[in-house]
Amino acid sequence: VGQSVMAAERSTSKSTVSREFVGRTSEHLSALMSRSLADVRLAALMLDGIELKGRCCVVALGVSTDGVKIPLGLWDGSTENKTVTVHLLSDLVERGLDIEQGVLVVLDGSKALRSAVDEVFGAVPVQRCVRHKERNVLEHLPERDRPAVKARLRKAWASDNHALALDGLTLLASE
């Protein structure tokens, strides 16, 4: 490859690469999670807990009025609990998130998340995440019945006709 390349080459250990990656990731995450949210206009705010290496992180993901997903916040805790979620939501408000504009909050059905939303945001519209609801319903069924029930749930939820969708879900529940 030539003497000049060989003279300039060097070896980098795995540990050095790892430290550099962790350092840069930490910087970028810190910048992302401390930026102002004053100019963000949301149609929806989704909250959920995710498990990462035995830790539970409560994540706030916004959907802008233009339909763009925006990571808003991430708060580390041992479980998906009210205290952690109150800290996360309070941080969003302190960073300028305006919920007075009319934001739909989407949750997985967790009472802790709902309680935190009520405490920090007050009376805002809250919707149960249909994917979480679907998962909860399907877990109670035998494997053989899951594909058909899943298809019927999704068909009803996708319907533009409320009465027809409600009839389909009522019939499904009665079966």
PDB file of C-alpha atoms in Angstrom:
ATOM      1  CA  VAL A   1       0.000   0.000   0.000  1.00  0.00           C
ATOM      2  CA  GLY A   2       3.008   2.221   0.122  1.00  0.00           C
ATOM      3  CA  GLN A   3       5.428   3.539   2.715  1.00  0.00           C
ATOM      4  CA  SER A   4       3.337   6.643   3.571  1.00  0.00           C
ATOM      5  CA  VAL A   5       0.262   4.564   4.442  1.00  0.00           C
ATOM      6  CA  MET A   6       2.271   2.047   6.410  1.00  0.00           C
ATOM      7  CA  ALA A   7       3.995   4.850   8.337  1.00  0.00           C
ATOM      8  CA  ALA A   8       0.646   6.407   9.288  1.00  0.00           C
ATOM      9  CA  GLU A   9      -1.180   3.199  10.160  1.00  0.00           C
ATOM     10  CA  ARG A  10      -2.048   2.381  13.719  1.00  0.00           C
ATOM     11  CA  SER A  11      -3.974  -0.221  15.632  1.00  0.00           C
ATOM     12  CA  THR A  12      -7.011   0.572  17.762  1.00  0.00           C
ATOM     13  CA  SER A  13      -8.057  -1.796  20.520  1.00  0.00           C
ATOM     14  CA  LYS A  14     -11.621  -3.017  21.005  1.00  0.00           C
ATOM     15  CA  SER A  15     -11.703  -1.242  24.371  1.00  0.00           C
ATOM     16  CA  THR A  16     -10.738   2.078  22.781  1.00  0.00           C
ATOM     17  CA  VAL A  17     -13.420   1.724  20.126  1.00  0.00           C
ATOM     18  CA  SER A  18     -15.981   0.787  22.780  1.00  0.00           C
ATOM     19  CA  ARG A  19     -15.089   3.763  25.018  1.00  0.00           C
ATOM     20  CA  GLU A  20     -15.255   6.116  22.037  1.00  0.00           C
ATOM     21  CA  PHE A  21     -18.648   4.721  20.988  1.00  0.00           C
ATOM     22  CA  VAL A  22     -20.087   4.997  24.508  1.00  0.00           C
ATOM     23  CA  GLY A  23     -18.736   8.528  24.907  1.00  0.00           C
ATOM     24  CA  ARG A  24     -20.110   9.807  21.615  1.00  0.00           C
ATOM     25  CA  THR A  25     -23.443   8.033  22.105  1.00  0.00           C
ATOM     26  CA  SER A  26     -23.767   9.549  25.575  1.00  0.00           C
ATOM     27  CA  GLU A  27     -23.071  13.037  24.203  1.00  0.00           C
ATOM     28  CA  HIS A  28     -25.643  12.686  21.430  1.00  0.00           C
ATOM     29  CA  LEU A  29     -28.260  11.177  23.748  1.00  0.00           C
ATOM     30  CA  SER A  30     -27.720  13.942  26.278  1.00  0.00           C
ATOM     31  CA  ALA A  31     -28.125  16.607  23.571  1.00  0.00           C
ATOM     32  CA  LEU A  32     -31.245  14.931  22.204  1.00  0.00           C
ATOM     33  CA  MET A  33     -32.852  14.586  25.626  1.00  0.00           C
ATOM     34  CA  SER A  34     -32.102  18.142  26.737  1.00  0.00           C
ATOM     35  CA  ARG A  35     -33.109  20.058  23.606  1.00  0.00           C
ATOM     36  CA  SER A  36     -35.951  22.565  23.685  1.00  0.00           C
ATOM     37  CA  LEU A  37     -39.376  21.235  22.715  1.00  0.00           C
ATOM     38  CA  ALA A  38     -40.998  24.683  22.457  1.00  0.00           C
ATOM     39  CA  ASP A  39     -41.285  24.471  18.661  1.00  0.00           C
ATOM     40  CA  VAL A  40     -42.661  20.890  18.600  1.00  0.00           C
ATOM     41  CA  ARG A  41     -46.333  20.560  17.610  1.00  0.00           C
ATOM     42  CA  LEU A  42     -47.679  17.116  18.419  1.00  0.00           C
ATOM     43  CA  ALA A  43     -50.736  15.245  17.293  1.00  0.00           C
ATOM     44  CA  ALA A  44     -49.945  12.299  19.583  1.00  0.00           C
ATOM     45  CA  LEU A  45     -47.630  11.402  22.434  1.00  0.00           C
ATOM     46  CA  MET A  46     -46.893   7.704  22.922  1.00  0.00           C
ATOM     47  CA  LEU A  47     -45.579   6.423  26.260  1.00  0.00           C
ATOM     48  CA  ASP A  48     -44.310   2.934  26.954  1.00  0.00           C
ATOM     49  CA  GLY A  49     -41.771   1.084  29.024  1.00  0.00           C
ATOM     50  CA  ILE A  50     -39.088  -0.941  27.300  1.00  0.00           C
ATOM     51  CA  GLU A  51     -36.637  -3.316  28.924  1.00  0.00           C
ATOM     52  CA  LEU A  52     -32.957  -2.862  28.160  1.00  0.00           C
ATOM     53  CA  LYS A  53     -30.452  -5.177  29.848  1.00  0.00           C
ATOM     54  CA  GLY A  54     -32.639  -5.756  32.902  1.00  0.00           C
ATOM     55  CA  ARG A  55     -33.570  -2.089  33.307  1.00  0.00           C
ATOM     56  CA  CYS A  56     -36.894  -0.516  32.405  1.00  0.00           C
ATOM     57  CA  CYS A  57     -36.803   2.728  30.443  1.00  0.00           C
ATOM     58  CA  VAL A  58     -39.972   4.746  29.995  1.00  0.00           C
ATOM     59  CA  VAL A  59     -39.913   6.243  26.519  1.00  0.00           C
ATOM     60  CA  ALA A  60     -41.852   9.215  25.155  1.00  0.00           C
ATOM     61  CA  LEU A  61     -42.253   9.304  21.385  1.00  0.00           C
ATOM     62  CA  GLY A  62     -44.129  12.130  19.719  1.00  0.00           C
ATOM     63  CA  VAL A  63     -45.917  12.154  16.398  1.00  0.00           C
ATOM     64  CA  SER A  64     -45.938  15.638  14.902  1.00  0.00           C
ATOM     65  CA  THR A  65     -48.922  17.198  13.186  1.00  0.00           C
ATOM     66  CA  ASP A  66     -47.037  16.393   9.953  1.00  0.00           C
ATOM     67  CA  GLY A  67     -46.906  12.685  10.868  1.00  0.00           C
ATOM     68  CA  VAL A  68     -43.199  12.627  11.746  1.00  0.00           C
ATOM     69  CA  LYS A  69     -42.041  10.543  14.742  1.00  0.00           C
ATOM     70  CA  ILE A  70     -39.943  12.529  17.202  1.00  0.00           C
ATOM     71  CA  PRO A  71     -38.050  10.972  20.124  1.00  0.00           C
ATOM     72  CA  LEU A  72     -38.859  13.215  23.093  1.00  0.00           C
ATOM     73  CA  GLY A  73     -37.505  11.583  26.209  1.00  0.00           C
ATOM     74  CA  LEU A  74     -36.212   8.495  27.903  1.00  0.00           C
ATOM     75  CA  TRP A  75     -36.173   7.953  31.649  1.00  0.00           C
ATOM     76  CA  ASP A  76     -34.429   5.051  33.346  1.00  0.00           C
ATOM     77  CA  GLY A  77     -36.020   3.159  36.225  1.00  0.00           C
ATOM     78  CA  SER A  78     -36.341  -0.301  37.647  1.00  0.00           C
ATOM     79  CA  THR A  79     -39.981  -0.683  36.515  1.00  0.00           C
ATOM     80  CA  GLU A  80     -42.639   1.082  34.449  1.00  0.00           C
ATOM     81  CA  ASN A  81     -43.932   3.086  37.407  1.00  0.00           C
ATOM     82  CA  LYS A  82     -45.661   6.377  38.118  1.00  0.00           C
ATOM     83  CA  THR A  83     -42.643   8.093  39.709  1.00  0.00           C
ATOM     84  CA  VAL A  84     -40.374   7.496  36.728  1.00  0.00           C
ATOM     85  CA  THR A  85     -43.098   8.576  34.298  1.00  0.00           C
ATOM     86  CA  VAL A  86     -43.905  11.749  36.270  1.00  0.00           C
ATOM     87  CA  HIS A  87     -40.208  12.704  36.084  1.00  0.00           C
ATOM     88  CA  LEU A  88     -40.153  12.055  32.323  1.00  0.00           C
ATOM     89  CA  LEU A  89     -43.339  14.019  31.607  1.00  0.00           C
ATOM     90  CA  SER A  90     -42.311  16.878  33.914  1.00  0.00           C
ATOM     91  CA  ASP A  91     -38.995  17.080  32.066  1.00  0.00           C
ATOM     92  CA  LEU A  92     -40.839  17.347  28.735  1.00  0.00           C
ATOM     93  CA  VAL A  93     -42.963  20.213  30.075  1.00  0.00           C
ATOM     94  CA  GLU A  94     -39.891  21.962  31.533  1.00  0.00           C
ATOM     95  CA  ARG A  95     -38.235  21.697  28.112  1.00  0.00           C
ATOM     96  CA  GLY A  96     -41.193  23.541  26.578  1.00  0.00           C
ATOM     97  CA  LEU A  97     -43.581  20.843  25.342  1.00  0.00           C
ATOM     98  CA  ASP A  98     -46.983  22.494  24.917  1.00  0.00           C
ATOM     99  CA  ILE A  99     -49.765  20.022  25.660  1.00  0.00           C
ATOM    100  CA  GLU A 100     -52.402  22.779  25.647  1.00  0.00           C
ATOM    101  CA  GLN A 101     -52.444  22.542  21.855  1.00  0.00           C
ATOM    102  CA  GLY A 102     -54.479  19.328  22.035  1.00  0.00           C
ATOM    103  CA  VAL A 103     -52.405  16.152  22.189  1.00  0.00           C
ATOM    104  CA  LEU A 104     -53.703  12.587  22.162  1.00  0.00           C
ATOM    105  CA  VAL A 105     -51.742  10.454  24.639  1.00  0.00           C
ATOM    106  CA  VAL A 106     -51.393   6.788  23.657  1.00  0.00           C
ATOM    107  CA  LEU A 107     -50.658   4.256  26.423  1.00  0.00           C
ATOM    108  CA  ASP A 108     -50.341   0.501  26.751  1.00  0.00           C
ATOM    109  CA  GLY A 109     -53.029   0.289  29.425  1.00  0.00           C
ATOM    110  CA  SER A 110     -50.662   0.691  32.373  1.00  0.00           C
ATOM    111  CA  LYS A 111     -52.364   2.276  35.375  1.00  0.00           C
ATOM    112  CA  ALA A 112     -49.030   3.803  36.451  1.00  0.00           C
ATOM    113  CA  LEU A 113     -48.585   5.573  33.110  1.00  0.00           C
ATOM    114  CA  ARG A 114     -52.183   6.808  33.160  1.00  0.00           C
ATOM    115  CA  SER A 115     -51.837   8.125  36.700  1.00  0.00           C
ATOM    116  CA  ALA A 116     -48.642   9.995  35.763  1.00  0.00           C
ATOM    117  CA  VAL A 117     -50.308  11.539  32.691  1.00  0.00           C
ATOM    118  CA  ASP A 118     -53.238  12.695  34.820  1.00  0.00           C
ATOM    119  CA  GLU A 119     -50.894  14.184  37.426  1.00  0.00           C
ATOM    120  CA  VAL A 120     -48.639  16.089  35.010  1.00  0.00           C
ATOM    121  CA  PHE A 121     -50.956  16.918  32.092  1.00  0.00           C
ATOM    122  CA  GLY A 122     -54.358  16.983  33.763  1.00  0.00           C
ATOM    123  CA  ALA A 123     -57.360  16.239  31.581  1.00  0.00           C
ATOM    124  CA  VAL A 124     -56.020  15.209  28.172  1.00  0.00           C
ATOM    125  CA  PRO A 125     -57.490  12.634  25.791  1.00  0.00           C
ATOM    126  CA  VAL A 126     -55.947   9.191  26.310  1.00  0.00           C
ATOM    127  CA  GLN A 127     -56.180   6.244  23.910  1.00  0.00           C
ATOM    128  CA  ARG A 128     -55.267   2.634  24.600  1.00  0.00           C
ATOM    129  CA  CYS A 129     -52.684   1.415  22.090  1.00  0.00           C
ATOM    130  CA  VAL A 130     -54.449  -1.071  19.830  1.00  0.00           C
ATOM    131  CA  ARG A 131     -51.307  -3.169  19.339  1.00  0.00           C
ATOM    132  CA  HIS A 132     -50.975  -3.643  23.095  1.00  0.00           C
ATOM    133  CA  LYS A 133     -54.686  -4.422  23.373  1.00  0.00           C
ATOM    134  CA  GLU A 134     -54.402  -6.895  20.502  1.00  0.00           C
ATOM    135  CA  ARG A 135     -51.430  -8.602  22.167  1.00  0.00           C
ATOM    136  CA  ASN A 136     -53.282  -8.810  25.491  1.00  0.00           C
ATOM    137  CA  VAL A 137     -56.378 -10.337  23.872  1.00  0.00           C
ATOM    138  CA  LEU A 138     -54.441 -12.844  21.752  1.00  0.00           C
ATOM    139  CA  GLU A 139     -52.393 -14.086  24.725  1.00  0.00           C
ATOM    140  CA  HIS A 140     -55.615 -15.474  26.256  1.00  0.00           C
ATOM    141  CA  LEU A 141     -56.453 -17.554  23.182  1.00  0.00           C
ATOM    142  CA  PRO A 142     -55.207 -20.909  21.926  1.00  0.00           C
ATOM    143  CA  GLU A 143     -52.559 -20.590  19.175  1.00  0.00           C
ATOM    144  CA  ARG A 144     -54.962 -21.992  16.545  1.00  0.00           C
ATOM    145  CA  ASP A 145     -57.487 -19.162  17.084  1.00  0.00           C
ATOM    146  CA  ARG A 146     -55.049 -16.251  17.122  1.00  0.00           C
ATOM    147  CA  PRO A 147     -54.679 -15.532  13.368  1.00  0.00           C
ATOM    148  CA  ALA A 148     -58.442 -15.358  12.742  1.00  0.00           C
ATOM    149  CA  VAL A 149     -59.127 -13.216  15.818  1.00  0.00           C
ATOM    150  CA  LYS A 150     -56.222 -10.922  14.966  1.00  0.00           C
ATOM    151  CA  ALA A 151     -57.574 -10.404  11.448  1.00  0.00           C
ATOM    152  CA  ARG A 152     -61.074  -9.630  12.771  1.00  0.00           C
ATOM    153  CA  LEU A 153     -59.737  -7.169  15.366  1.00  0.00           C
ATOM    154  CA  ARG A 154     -57.667  -5.329  12.776  1.00  0.00           C
ATOM    155  CA  LYS A 155     -60.545  -5.224  10.314  1.00  0.00           C
ATOM    156  CA  ALA A 156     -62.832  -3.647  12.923  1.00  0.00           C
ATOM    157  CA  TRP A 157     -60.190  -1.151  14.059  1.00  0.00           C
ATOM    158  CA  ALA A 158     -59.492  -0.118  10.463  1.00  0.00           C
ATOM    159  CA  SER A 159     -63.167   0.446   9.651  1.00  0.00           C
ATOM    160  CA  ASP A 160     -64.440   3.967   8.959  1.00  0.00           C
ATOM    161  CA  ASN A 161     -67.936   2.888  10.023  1.00  0.00           C
ATOM    162  CA  HIS A 162     -68.136   3.062  13.820  1.00  0.00           C
ATOM    163  CA  ALA A 163     -71.395   1.131  14.121  1.00  0.00           C
ATOM    164  CA  LEU A 164     -70.181  -1.670  11.848  1.00  0.00           C
ATOM    165  CA  ALA A 165     -66.842  -1.887  13.700  1.00  0.00           C
ATOM    166  CA  LEU A 166     -68.587  -1.987  17.086  1.00  0.00           C
ATOM    167  CA  ASP A 167     -70.951  -4.727  15.874  1.00  0.00           C
ATOM    168  CA  GLY A 168     -67.980  -6.780  14.647  1.00  0.00           C
ATOM    169  CA  LEU A 169     -66.126  -6.394  17.948  1.00  0.00           C
ATOM    170  CA  THR A 170     -69.248  -7.169  19.975  1.00  0.00           C
ATOM    171  CA  LEU A 171     -69.854 -10.330  17.948  1.00  0.00           C
ATOM    172  CA  LEU A 172     -66.215 -11.350  18.342  1.00  0.00           C
ATOM    173  CA  ALA A 173     -66.361 -10.813  22.111  1.00  0.00           C
ATOM    174  CA  SER A 174     -69.548 -12.884  22.405  1.00  0.00           C
ATOM    175  CA  GLU A 175     -67.914 -15.789  20.571  1.00  0.00           C
TER     176      GLU A 175
END
